[in-house]
Short mmCIF file of C-alpha atoms in Angstrom, two decimals:
data_model
loop_
_atom_site.label_atom_id
_atom_site.label_comp_id
_atom_site.label_asym_id
_atom_site.label_seq_id
_atom_site.Cartn_x
_atom_site.Cartn_y
_atom_site.Cartn_z
CA MET A 1 -18.46 9.41 11.57
CA VAL A 2 -18.36 6.37 13.85
CA GLU A 3 -16.04 6.97 16.80
CA LEU A 4 -13.92 3.86 16.33
CA ASN A 5 -10.25 3.75 17.17
CA LEU A 6 -9.12 0.17 17.46
CA LYS A 7 -6.07 -0.18 19.73
CA VAL A 8 -4.11 -3.10 21.11
CA LEU A 9 -1.30 -1.34 22.99
CA GLY A 10 -2.30 1.83 24.81
CA ASP A 11 0.03 4.55 26.06
CA ARG A 12 2.05 2.55 28.62
CA LYS A 13 2.91 -0.29 26.24
CA ILE A 14 3.77 2.14 23.46
CA GLU A 15 6.18 3.94 25.79
CA LYS A 16 7.82 0.62 26.68
CA ILE A 17 8.27 -0.29 23.01
CA HIS A 18 9.62 3.18 22.24
CA ARG A 19 12.12 3.16 25.12
CA THR A 20 13.28 -0.35 24.24
CA THR A 21 13.70 0.72 20.60
CA LEU A 22 15.91 3.63 21.67
CA LYS A 23 17.99 1.24 23.77
CA VAL A 24 18.45 -1.10 20.80
CA LEU A 25 19.46 1.78 18.53
CA GLU A 26 22.03 3.09 21.01
CA ASP A 27 23.37 -0.16 22.48
CA THR A 28 23.07 -2.68 19.64
CA GLY A 29 23.04 -0.25 16.75
CA VAL A 30 22.31 -0.84 13.08
CA LYS A 31 24.61 -1.78 10.22
CA VAL A 32 24.86 1.07 7.70
CA CYS A 33 26.37 -0.16 4.43
CA LEU A 34 27.03 3.16 2.70
CA PRO A 35 30.10 5.25 3.66
CA ARG A 36 28.35 8.55 2.92
CA ALA A 37 25.50 7.62 5.23
CA VAL A 38 27.90 6.51 7.98
CA GLU A 39 29.67 9.87 7.80
CA MET A 40 26.39 11.79 8.00
CA LEU A 41 25.36 9.88 11.12
CA LYS A 42 28.80 10.21 12.70
CA LYS A 43 28.85 13.95 12.09
CA ALA A 44 25.42 14.25 13.72
CA GLY A 45 26.62 12.53 16.91
CA ALA A 46 26.20 8.79 16.32
CA LYS A 47 29.00 6.44 17.34
CA VAL A 48 30.49 4.15 14.72
CA GLY A 49 31.73 0.74 15.83
CA LYS A 50 33.20 -2.22 14.00
CA SER A 51 32.01 -3.03 10.47
CA ASP A 52 30.03 0.21 10.19
CA GLN A 53 27.71 -0.71 13.05
CA VAL A 54 26.26 2.68 13.98
CA HIS A 55 24.94 3.45 17.46
CA ILE A 56 22.27 6.14 17.30
CA PRO A 57 21.52 8.26 20.38
CA ALA A 58 17.94 9.03 21.39
CA LYS A 59 18.36 12.73 20.62
CA LEU A 60 18.85 12.02 16.92
CA VAL A 61 15.65 9.98 16.83
CA GLU A 62 13.71 12.70 18.64
CA ASN A 63 15.03 15.37 16.27
CA ALA A 64 14.11 13.30 13.21
CA VAL A 65 10.58 12.66 14.45
CA ALA A 66 10.14 16.37 15.20
CA ALA A 67 11.39 17.38 11.74
CA SER A 68 9.17 14.97 9.78
CA PRO A 69 5.90 16.24 8.29
CA LYS A 70 2.86 14.95 10.14
CA SER A 71 0.69 14.84 7.05
CA MET A 72 1.11 14.88 3.30
CA THR A 73 -1.12 15.16 0.26
CA ILE A 74 -0.67 12.82 -2.68
CA PHE A 75 -2.05 13.75 -6.10
CA ASN A 76 -3.10 11.82 -9.16
CA ARG A 77 -1.48 11.96 -12.58
CA ASN A 78 -3.58 15.01 -13.49
CA GLY A 79 -2.43 17.01 -10.47
CA GLU A 80 -5.70 16.57 -8.58
CA GLU A 81 -5.71 15.81 -4.85
CA ALA A 82 -6.17 12.07 -4.34
CA MET A 83 -5.07 11.16 -0.81
CA CYS A 84 -4.50 13.21 2.35
CA LEU A 85 -2.32 11.08 4.60
CA GLU A 86 -3.11 12.14 8.14
CA ASP A 87 -5.03 11.08 11.26
CA ASP A 88 -7.26 8.07 10.51
CA ARG A 89 -7.92 8.73 6.82
CA THR A 90 -7.59 5.38 5.11
CA TYR A 91 -6.72 4.63 1.48
CA TYR A 92 -6.41 1.28 -0.26
CA GLY A 93 -4.20 -0.10 -2.99
CA THR A 94 -2.68 -3.24 -4.43
CA GLY A 95 0.71 -4.77 -3.65
CA PRO A 96 4.08 -5.05 -5.43
CA THR A 97 6.27 -7.63 -7.13
CA VAL A 98 3.97 -10.66 -7.15
CA PRO A 99 5.68 -13.56 -8.99
CA MET A 100 2.51 -15.47 -9.92
CA VAL A 101 -1.00 -14.55 -11.11
CA LEU A 102 -4.37 -16.26 -11.44
CA ASP A 103 -5.24 -15.53 -15.06
CA PRO A 104 -8.86 -14.27 -15.15
CA PHE A 105 -9.41 -15.57 -18.68
CA SER A 106 -7.81 -19.02 -18.55
CA GLY A 107 -8.03 -19.69 -14.82
CA GLU A 108 -4.39 -20.79 -14.94
CA ARG A 109 -1.93 -19.97 -12.17
CA ARG A 110 1.13 -18.80 -14.08
CA GLU A 111 4.14 -16.53 -13.88
CA SER A 112 3.28 -12.83 -13.95
CA CYS A 113 4.39 -10.51 -16.75
CA ARG A 114 4.12 -6.88 -17.83
CA GLY A 115 0.64 -7.46 -19.26
CA ASP A 116 -0.58 -8.45 -15.80
CA ILE A 117 0.73 -5.18 -14.35
CA GLU A 118 -1.18 -3.33 -17.06
CA LYS A 119 -4.39 -5.27 -16.37
CA ALA A 120 -4.19 -4.72 -12.62
CA ALA A 121 -3.59 -0.98 -13.05
CA LEU A 122 -6.46 -0.68 -15.53
CA LEU A 123 -8.78 -2.59 -13.20
CA CYS A 124 -7.85 -0.36 -10.26
CA ASP A 125 -8.34 2.72 -12.41
CA ALA A 126 -11.99 1.71 -12.83
CA LEU A 127 -12.70 0.73 -9.20
CA LYS A 128 -13.85 3.65 -7.05
CA ASN A 129 -12.58 2.27 -3.73
CA ILE A 130 -9.05 1.43 -4.86
CA ASP A 131 -7.15 4.66 -4.29
CA TYR A 132 -3.63 3.90 -5.54
CA VAL A 133 -1.73 1.16 -7.34
CA MET A 134 1.34 -0.97 -6.88
CA SER A 135 2.68 -3.28 -9.55
CA MET A 136 0.90 -6.60 -8.72
CA GLY A 137 3.40 -8.38 -10.95
CA LEU A 138 6.90 -8.51 -12.40
CA SER A 139 7.55 -7.40 -15.97
CA GLY A 140 10.33 -9.92 -16.36
CA GLY A 141 8.80 -12.70 -14.34
CA SER A 142 11.08 -14.71 -12.07
CA ASP A 143 13.89 -14.77 -14.66
CA PRO A 144 13.97 -11.59 -16.80
CA ARG A 145 16.94 -12.78 -18.84
CA ARG A 146 14.80 -15.61 -20.16
CA HIS A 147 12.65 -12.91 -21.78
CA GLY A 148 15.61 -10.94 -23.09
CA LEU A 149 15.45 -8.38 -20.28
CA HIS A 150 18.18 -7.15 -17.97
CA PRO A 151 16.95 -7.70 -14.38
CA GLU A 152 17.68 -4.09 -13.39
CA PHE A 153 15.67 -2.70 -16.32
CA THR A 154 12.36 -4.24 -15.33
CA ASP A 155 11.56 -1.65 -12.64
CA ARG A 156 11.12 1.00 -15.38
CA LEU A 157 8.85 -1.37 -17.30
CA ASP A 158 6.75 -1.93 -14.17
CA PHE A 159 6.37 1.79 -13.54
CA GLU A 160 5.66 2.67 -17.16
CA ALA A 161 2.95 0.00 -17.30
CA MET A 162 1.21 1.52 -14.28
CA LEU A 163 1.67 5.08 -15.48
CA ARG A 164 -0.02 4.32 -18.80
CA HIS A 165 -2.98 2.42 -17.37
CA THR A 166 -4.17 4.55 -14.47
CA VAL A 167 -4.34 8.18 -13.40
CA LYS A 168 -4.27 7.13 -9.73
CA PRO A 169 -1.20 7.61 -7.51
CA ILE A 170 1.55 4.99 -7.79
CA ILE A 171 3.68 3.41 -5.08
CA PHE A 172 6.68 1.88 -6.82
CA SER A 173 9.88 -0.03 -6.19
CA ALA A 174 13.23 0.48 -7.93
CA TRP A 175 16.02 -2.06 -8.18
CA SER A 176 18.85 0.48 -8.24
CA LEU A 177 19.60 4.16 -7.84
CA GLN A 178 19.70 4.55 -11.63
CA GLY A 179 16.30 2.90 -11.86
CA LEU A 180 14.95 5.34 -9.30
CA ARG A 181 16.40 8.27 -11.24
CA ASP A 182 14.70 7.14 -14.45
CA ILE A 183 11.37 6.57 -12.70
CA TYR A 184 11.65 9.94 -10.99
CA ASP A 185 12.22 11.55 -14.38
CA MET A 186 9.09 9.88 -15.78
CA ALA A 187 7.01 11.05 -12.81
CA ALA A 188 8.41 14.57 -13.21
CA VAL A 189 7.49 14.61 -16.91
CA VAL A 190 3.86 13.85 -16.12
CA ALA A 191 3.78 16.35 -13.23
CA GLY A 192 5.21 19.15 -15.35
CA GLY A 193 8.74 19.27 -13.97
CA ASN A 194 10.74 18.59 -10.82
CA GLN A 195 9.29 21.49 -8.84
CA SER A 196 5.75 20.54 -9.79
CA LEU A 197 6.40 16.94 -8.74
CA ALA A 198 7.69 18.09 -5.34
CA ALA A 199 4.65 20.35 -4.89
CA ARG A 200 2.09 17.80 -6.16
CA PRO A 201 3.64 14.34 -5.73
CA SER A 202 1.83 11.54 -7.54
CA ALA A 203 4.35 8.77 -6.83
CA ILE A 204 5.75 7.29 -3.62
CA HIS A 205 8.94 5.25 -3.53
CA TYR A 206 8.86 2.07 -1.47
CA ALA A 207 12.04 0.56 -0.02
CA GLU A 208 12.97 -1.76 2.83
CA PRO A 209 15.83 -2.34 5.24
CA THR A 210 17.28 -5.83 5.40
CA SER A 211 16.22 -7.52 8.61
CA PRO A 212 17.60 -7.75 11.14
CA LEU A 213 18.98 -4.21 11.54
CA VAL A 214 20.83 -3.79 8.23
CA HIS A 215 20.51 -0.88 5.81
CA SER A 216 21.80 -2.03 2.43
CA PRO A 217 23.72 0.26 0.05
CA ALA A 218 20.86 0.23 -2.48
CA SER A 219 18.19 1.11 0.10
CA LEU A 220 20.31 3.91 1.54
CA GLU A 221 21.12 5.41 -1.85
CA LYS A 222 17.42 5.49 -2.70
CA LEU A 223 16.52 6.89 0.72
CA LEU A 224 18.96 9.77 0.30
CA PHE A 225 17.87 10.43 -3.29
CA CYS A 226 14.21 10.71 -2.29
CA ALA A 227 15.04 12.93 0.68
CA ASP A 228 17.06 15.25 -1.55
CA LYS A 229 14.30 15.40 -4.18
CA ARG A 230 11.53 15.71 -1.54
CA MET A 231 9.85 12.68 -3.09
CA PRO A 232 7.57 10.83 -0.64
CA PHE A 233 9.54 7.90 0.74
CA LEU A 234 8.06 4.81 2.37
CA TYR A 235 10.47 2.74 4.45
CA MET A 236 8.95 -0.40 5.89
CA GLY A 237 10.73 -2.76 8.18
CA GLY A 238 9.11 -6.13 7.54
CA PRO A 239 11.00 -8.82 9.43
CA LEU A 240 9.66 -12.34 9.69
CA ALA A 241 8.78 -13.02 13.32
CA GLY A 242 10.63 -16.14 14.37
CA GLY A 243 12.96 -15.90 11.36
CA THR A 244 14.57 -12.47 11.03
CA ALA A 245 13.02 -11.01 14.20
CA PRO A 246 12.13 -12.26 17.68
CA VAL A 247 9.14 -14.59 17.59
CA THR A 248 7.33 -12.49 20.20
CA LEU A 249 5.14 -9.71 18.82
CA ALA A 250 6.59 -7.09 21.16
CA GLY A 251 10.13 -8.09 20.19
CA GLN A 252 9.48 -7.93 16.46
CA LEU A 253 7.83 -4.52 16.90
CA VAL A 254 10.95 -3.24 18.65
CA LEU A 255 13.22 -4.55 15.89
CA SER A 256 11.03 -3.30 13.05
CA ASN A 257 10.62 0.06 14.77
CA ALA A 258 14.39 0.37 15.17
CA GLU A 259 14.90 -0.31 11.46
CA CYS A 260 12.32 2.26 10.38
CA LEU A 261 13.36 4.98 12.84
CA SER A 262 17.06 4.64 12.02
CA GLY A 263 16.11 5.11 8.38
CA LEU A 264 14.07 8.16 9.36
CA VAL A 265 17.07 9.66 11.19
CA LEU A 266 19.24 9.49 8.09
CA HIS A 267 16.39 10.69 5.85
CA GLN A 268 15.83 13.81 7.96
CA LEU A 269 19.55 14.50 8.37
CA CYS A 270 19.76 14.64 4.59
CA SER A 271 16.72 16.87 4.13
CA PRO A 272 14.76 18.03 7.21
CA GLY A 273 11.03 18.05 6.54
CA ALA A 274 11.18 15.70 3.55
CA PRO A 275 8.06 13.49 3.38
CA PHE A 276 8.51 10.11 5.08
CA ILE A 277 5.93 7.34 5.55
CA TYR A 278 6.35 5.03 8.53
CA GLY A 279 6.10 1.30 8.01
CA VAL A 280 6.28 -1.20 10.86
CA GLY A 281 4.84 -4.65 10.83
CA SER A 282 5.76 -8.26 10.69
CA ASN A 283 4.25 -11.49 9.53
CA PRO A 284 4.78 -14.41 11.87
CA MET A 285 6.48 -17.42 10.34
CA ASP A 286 4.32 -20.52 10.30
CA MET A 287 6.76 -22.99 11.81
CA ARG A 288 5.00 -25.88 10.06
CA THR A 289 5.64 -24.50 6.56
CA THR A 290 8.27 -21.74 7.18
CA LEU A 291 6.00 -19.40 5.16
CA ALA A 292 4.97 -15.90 6.20
CA ALA A 293 1.44 -15.87 7.58
CA TYR A 294 -0.37 -12.77 6.34
CA CYS A 295 -3.63 -13.64 8.05
CA GLY A 296 -4.48 -14.47 11.62
CA PRO A 297 -4.67 -12.61 14.92
CA ASP A 298 -0.90 -12.25 15.34
CA ALA A 299 -0.46 -10.51 11.99
CA TYR A 300 -3.44 -8.23 12.66
CA LEU A 301 -2.21 -7.34 16.16
CA SER A 302 1.14 -6.39 14.66
CA CYS A 303 -0.52 -4.15 12.06
CA ILE A 304 -2.74 -2.38 14.58
CA ALA A 305 0.21 -1.88 16.92
CA GLY A 306 2.16 -0.40 14.00
CA LYS A 307 -0.60 2.17 13.50
CA GLU A 308 -0.49 3.07 17.19
CA LEU A 309 3.26 3.59 16.99
CA SER A 310 2.89 5.78 13.90
CA ASP A 311 0.33 7.89 15.76
CA TYR A 312 2.75 8.17 18.69
CA TYR A 313 5.36 9.60 16.33
CA GLY A 314 2.80 11.59 14.36
CA LEU A 315 3.76 10.01 11.03
CA PRO A 316 1.60 8.68 8.17
CA ASP A 317 1.60 4.88 8.23
CA PHE A 318 1.61 1.84 5.94
CA ASN A 319 -0.43 -1.29 6.69
CA PHE A 320 -1.87 -4.23 4.77
CA GLY A 321 -5.35 -5.59 4.08
CA GLY A 322 -7.42 -7.40 1.49
CA VAL A 323 -5.06 -10.36 1.55
CA SER A 324 -5.39 -14.10 2.04
CA ASP A 325 -3.10 -17.04 2.68
CA SER A 326 -5.47 -19.21 0.62
CA ASN A 327 -4.33 -20.74 -2.67
CA ALA A 328 -7.72 -20.39 -4.35
CA MET A 329 -10.83 -18.25 -4.60
CA ASP A 330 -12.76 -19.82 -1.76
CA GLY A 331 -14.33 -19.16 1.62
CA GLN A 332 -10.93 -18.78 3.25
CA MET A 333 -10.08 -16.05 0.75
CA THR A 334 -13.21 -13.99 1.41
CA TRP A 335 -13.01 -14.40 5.18
CA GLU A 336 -9.34 -13.46 5.50
CA ALA A 337 -9.49 -10.61 2.99
CA GLY A 338 -12.56 -9.14 4.66
CA PHE A 339 -11.19 -9.44 8.18
CA SER A 340 -7.83 -7.95 7.23
CA LEU A 341 -9.62 -4.98 5.66
CA LEU A 342 -11.74 -4.59 8.78
CA GLN A 343 -8.72 -4.31 11.09
CA ALA A 344 -7.08 -1.75 8.80
CA GLU A 345 -10.22 0.38 8.55
CA LEU A 346 -11.04 0.28 12.26
CA CYS A 347 -7.53 1.20 13.39
CA GLY A 348 -7.42 4.03 10.83
CA SER A 349 -4.28 3.12 8.90
CA ASN A 350 -3.44 5.65 6.20
CA LEU A 351 -2.11 3.49 3.36
CA VAL A 352 -3.37 -0.09 3.20
CA HIS A 353 -1.62 -2.17 0.56
CA ASP A 354 -1.55 -5.72 -0.80
CA VAL A 355 -5.23 -5.78 -1.80
CA GLY A 356 -5.57 -8.79 -4.11
CA TYR A 357 -2.82 -10.99 -2.64
CA LEU A 358 -3.33 -14.76 -2.44
CA GLU A 359 -0.93 -17.44 -1.23
CA SER A 360 0.82 -15.21 1.31
CA GLY A 361 1.66 -12.64 -1.35
CA MET A 362 2.91 -15.07 -3.98
CA THR A 363 -0.12 -14.88 -6.31
CA ALA A 364 -2.10 -11.93 -7.65
CA CYS A 365 -5.86 -12.34 -8.02
CA LEU A 366 -7.84 -9.68 -9.89
CA GLU A 367 -11.13 -11.15 -8.70
CA LEU A 368 -10.01 -10.57 -5.12
CA ILE A 369 -9.35 -6.90 -5.92
CA VAL A 370 -12.94 -6.56 -7.14
CA PHE A 371 -14.25 -8.37 -4.06
CA CYS A 372 -12.25 -6.06 -1.80
CA ASP A 373 -13.52 -2.99 -3.65
CA GLU A 374 -17.03 -3.89 -2.50
CA VAL A 375 -15.93 -4.72 1.05
CA ILE A 376 -14.10 -1.38 1.31
CA ASP A 377 -17.24 0.38 0.10
CA GLU A 378 -19.19 -1.38 2.84
CA LEU A 379 -16.63 -0.53 5.52
CA ARG A 380 -16.53 3.12 4.51
CA HIS A 381 -20.31 3.29 4.72
CA PHE A 382 -20.17 1.66 8.15
CA LYS A 383 -17.48 4.02 9.41
CA ASN A 384 -19.53 7.03 8.30
CA GLY A 385 -21.97 6.08 11.05
CA LEU A 386 -25.58 7.17 11.29
CA THR A 387 -27.16 10.60 11.17
CA VAL A 388 -29.23 11.80 14.13
CA ASN A 389 -31.19 14.99 13.38
CA GLU A 390 -34.84 16.01 13.29
CA ASP A 391 -35.39 14.67 9.78
CA HIS A 392 -33.74 11.32 10.49
CA LEU A 393 -35.41 10.91 13.89
CA ALA A 394 -38.66 11.15 11.90
CA ALA A 395 -41.00 11.89 14.82
CA GLU A 396 -43.50 13.67 12.53
CA VAL A 397 -43.49 10.77 10.08
CA ILE A 398 -44.04 8.28 12.90
CA ASP A 399 -46.97 10.39 14.10
CA GLN A 400 -48.45 10.60 10.58
CA ILE A 401 -48.27 6.85 9.98
CA GLY A 402 -49.36 5.88 13.46
CA PRO A 403 -49.79 2.34 14.80
CA GLY A 404 -50.27 -0.39 12.20
CA GLY A 405 -49.47 1.79 9.17
CA SER A 406 -46.96 1.38 6.33
CA TYR A 407 -43.99 3.60 5.55
CA LEU A 408 -43.42 2.17 2.08
CA GLY A 409 -45.26 4.87 0.14
CA HIS A 410 -44.32 7.85 2.30
CA ASP A 411 -42.23 10.69 0.84
CA HIS A 412 -39.77 10.31 3.71
CA THR A 413 -38.98 6.77 2.56
CA PHE A 414 -38.41 7.88 -1.04
CA LYS A 415 -36.21 10.69 0.22
CA HIS A 416 -33.90 8.50 2.29
CA PHE A 417 -34.00 4.86 1.14
CA ARG A 418 -30.92 5.29 -1.05
CA GLU A 419 -28.89 6.06 2.07
CA ILE A 420 -28.96 2.34 2.87
CA TRP A 421 -25.93 0.47 1.55
CA TYR A 422 -26.57 -2.01 -1.27
CA PRO A 423 -24.06 -4.63 -2.48
CA ALA A 424 -23.33 -4.85 -6.19
CA LEU A 425 -22.03 -8.43 -6.27
CA ARG A 426 -23.21 -10.25 -3.19
CA ASN A 427 -26.63 -11.88 -3.21
CA ARG A 428 -29.69 -10.54 -1.37
CA ASP A 429 -32.38 -12.12 -3.54
CA ARG A 430 -34.65 -15.10 -3.00
CA PHE A 431 -33.38 -18.49 -4.09
CA GLU A 432 -35.85 -18.78 -7.00
CA ASN A 433 -34.91 -15.38 -8.42
CA TRP A 434 -31.19 -16.09 -8.00
CA GLN A 435 -31.64 -19.42 -9.78
CA LYS A 436 -33.58 -17.83 -12.68
CA ALA A 437 -30.82 -15.26 -13.11
CA GLY A 438 -28.31 -18.06 -13.70
CA GLY A 439 -27.49 -19.13 -10.16
CA LEU A 440 -24.05 -17.55 -10.38
CA SER A 441 -21.62 -18.09 -7.52
CA LEU A 442 -19.70 -15.14 -6.11
CA GLU A 443 -16.56 -16.41 -7.82
CA LYS A 444 -18.27 -16.35 -11.23
CA LYS A 445 -19.70 -12.89 -10.60
CA LEU A 446 -16.27 -11.57 -9.65
CA ASN A 447 -14.68 -13.09 -12.74
CA ALA A 448 -17.39 -11.64 -15.00
CA ARG A 449 -16.86 -8.21 -13.45
CA VAL A 450 -13.10 -8.39 -13.96
CA ARG A 451 -13.49 -9.42 -17.59
CA HIS A 452 -16.05 -6.70 -18.27
CA ILE A 453 -13.78 -3.98 -16.88
CA LEU A 454 -10.71 -5.23 -18.73
CA GLU A 455 -12.64 -5.35 -22.00
CA THR A 456 -14.49 -2.02 -21.71
CA HIS A 457 -12.55 0.40 -19.50
CA HIS A 458 -10.20 2.82 -21.23
CA PRO A 459 -7.89 4.77 -18.92
CA GLU A 460 -7.10 8.37 -19.73
CA PRO A 461 -4.04 8.43 -22.03
CA LEU A 462 -0.88 10.38 -21.40
CA SER A 463 -0.65 13.75 -23.08
CA PRO A 464 1.27 13.78 -26.40
CA GLY A 465 4.02 15.85 -24.80
CA SER A 466 4.45 13.45 -21.91
CA GLU A 467 4.26 10.48 -24.26
CA SER A 468 7.28 11.49 -26.32
CA LYS A 469 9.41 12.36 -23.27
CA ILE A 470 8.63 9.10 -21.49
CA LYS A 471 9.48 7.14 -24.63
CA ALA A 472 12.83 8.94 -24.74
CA ILE A 473 13.56 8.10 -21.08
CA MET A 474 12.68 4.46 -21.64
CA GLN A 475 14.72 4.27 -24.84
CA LYS A 476 17.78 5.69 -23.12
CA ALA A 477 17.37 3.28 -20.21
CA ALA A 478 16.98 0.34 -22.60
CA GLU A 479 20.17 1.29 -24.44
CA ARG A 480 21.99 1.45 -21.11
CA TYR A 481 21.19 -2.23 -20.68
CA GLY A 482 21.85 -3.20 -24.26
CA ARG A 483 18.25 -3.20 -25.52
CA PRO A 484 18.16 -0.58 -28.32
CA GLY A 485 14.97 -2.04 -29.73
CA HIS A 486 12.78 -1.32 -26.69
CA ARG A 487 9.46 0.28 -27.48
CA SER A 488 7.17 1.80 -24.91
CA GLN A 489 3.68 0.38 -25.23
CA ALA A 490 1.06 3.04 -25.78
#
């Protein structure tokens, strides 16, 4: 293993950010928009000011950090260990709720739909270096009612689409507490019951505070539900630097850290030791366009600093990589996606999401997921380092070959040449050979690979018992929103 631990802060700066965060939590406070949550914090020793602005003392933060598990294991749909979130173990997945998609068959940029969620999950199921999935689309598009869907029902459709098209772990969003309950029930069905799901979790719920320093009723209800059920909960403060957070990186880290840690306090008050994943990071706002900039040194510095803070608290972390601000499959896309993956791998983030994002997270690109799968493979090979032992030092082989000889036919070469990393999609051939093979660009190779997987890969189906129970959950949810004709898609 290569001894790489990319840092941008160091101990003294981390301490300054931590102490400033505690000052913000106690002096400024956070707005807590759920009476039950306010009462829990007040009972624990927090002070409640006007309009439910809660001032949290340092001791509550310290207690919450101490109570939180420092590692957790996430399983796949079959109950097999898939991800161990600790130290610098790094796992990669896609991103959520993308409104647009680049269609791999037509090339059209269009509104995403449930079918795109299914395709993305199926693609990830087949790719060895994509470890978990997020929705990469919206079942109801930007206006669910236009498709005859209630907006609050689409979260179940998103989750069901992923559940049916991959065995890999799922990180999901829910639009309401009822949506979370239904999704939890589906995950429990597949796991074999509530206790089995708690013991071998295969799904992580993702929620966010509202920057700056507001915890909405919906986010708090979901936070408390997950804590009570011991369902892994990911709470990521993601303010926009210069918009909903200070424009300075240190300032946005303080604000984002305060949002996440105040959520952690409430989470651990509800259920000490419940699994919590730390998410701190911010995209700077490009003042020329007012858009969030995913790529560039400021965004990467923020991500790496977030990992350092998570290590300081001893919590599993959430980062991003494999993304691009580009609007097309071009050189900008490959450069930014590759560099963002590099920073995530070298700093050792645990969960790296948003693989496949174009246009600052507005467009999903399946070809980019395939490209990133190969880059991740390369980075993992690189991080494994090199082996130094008697066989690899090869002194005897060097002596046997001697000056001027060739190693090509030696047994040692045949024994070890496969240890070298080989790309599957990028070109290493001579121009003439590449031309004879069709002269395909990387973009065309990526598209062909995506199409091949979508047309030939068949994910493992749900068991018949799970199938009928999930259909019943979805049917009941559909009726709740006035859609008695809903049918789960097998």
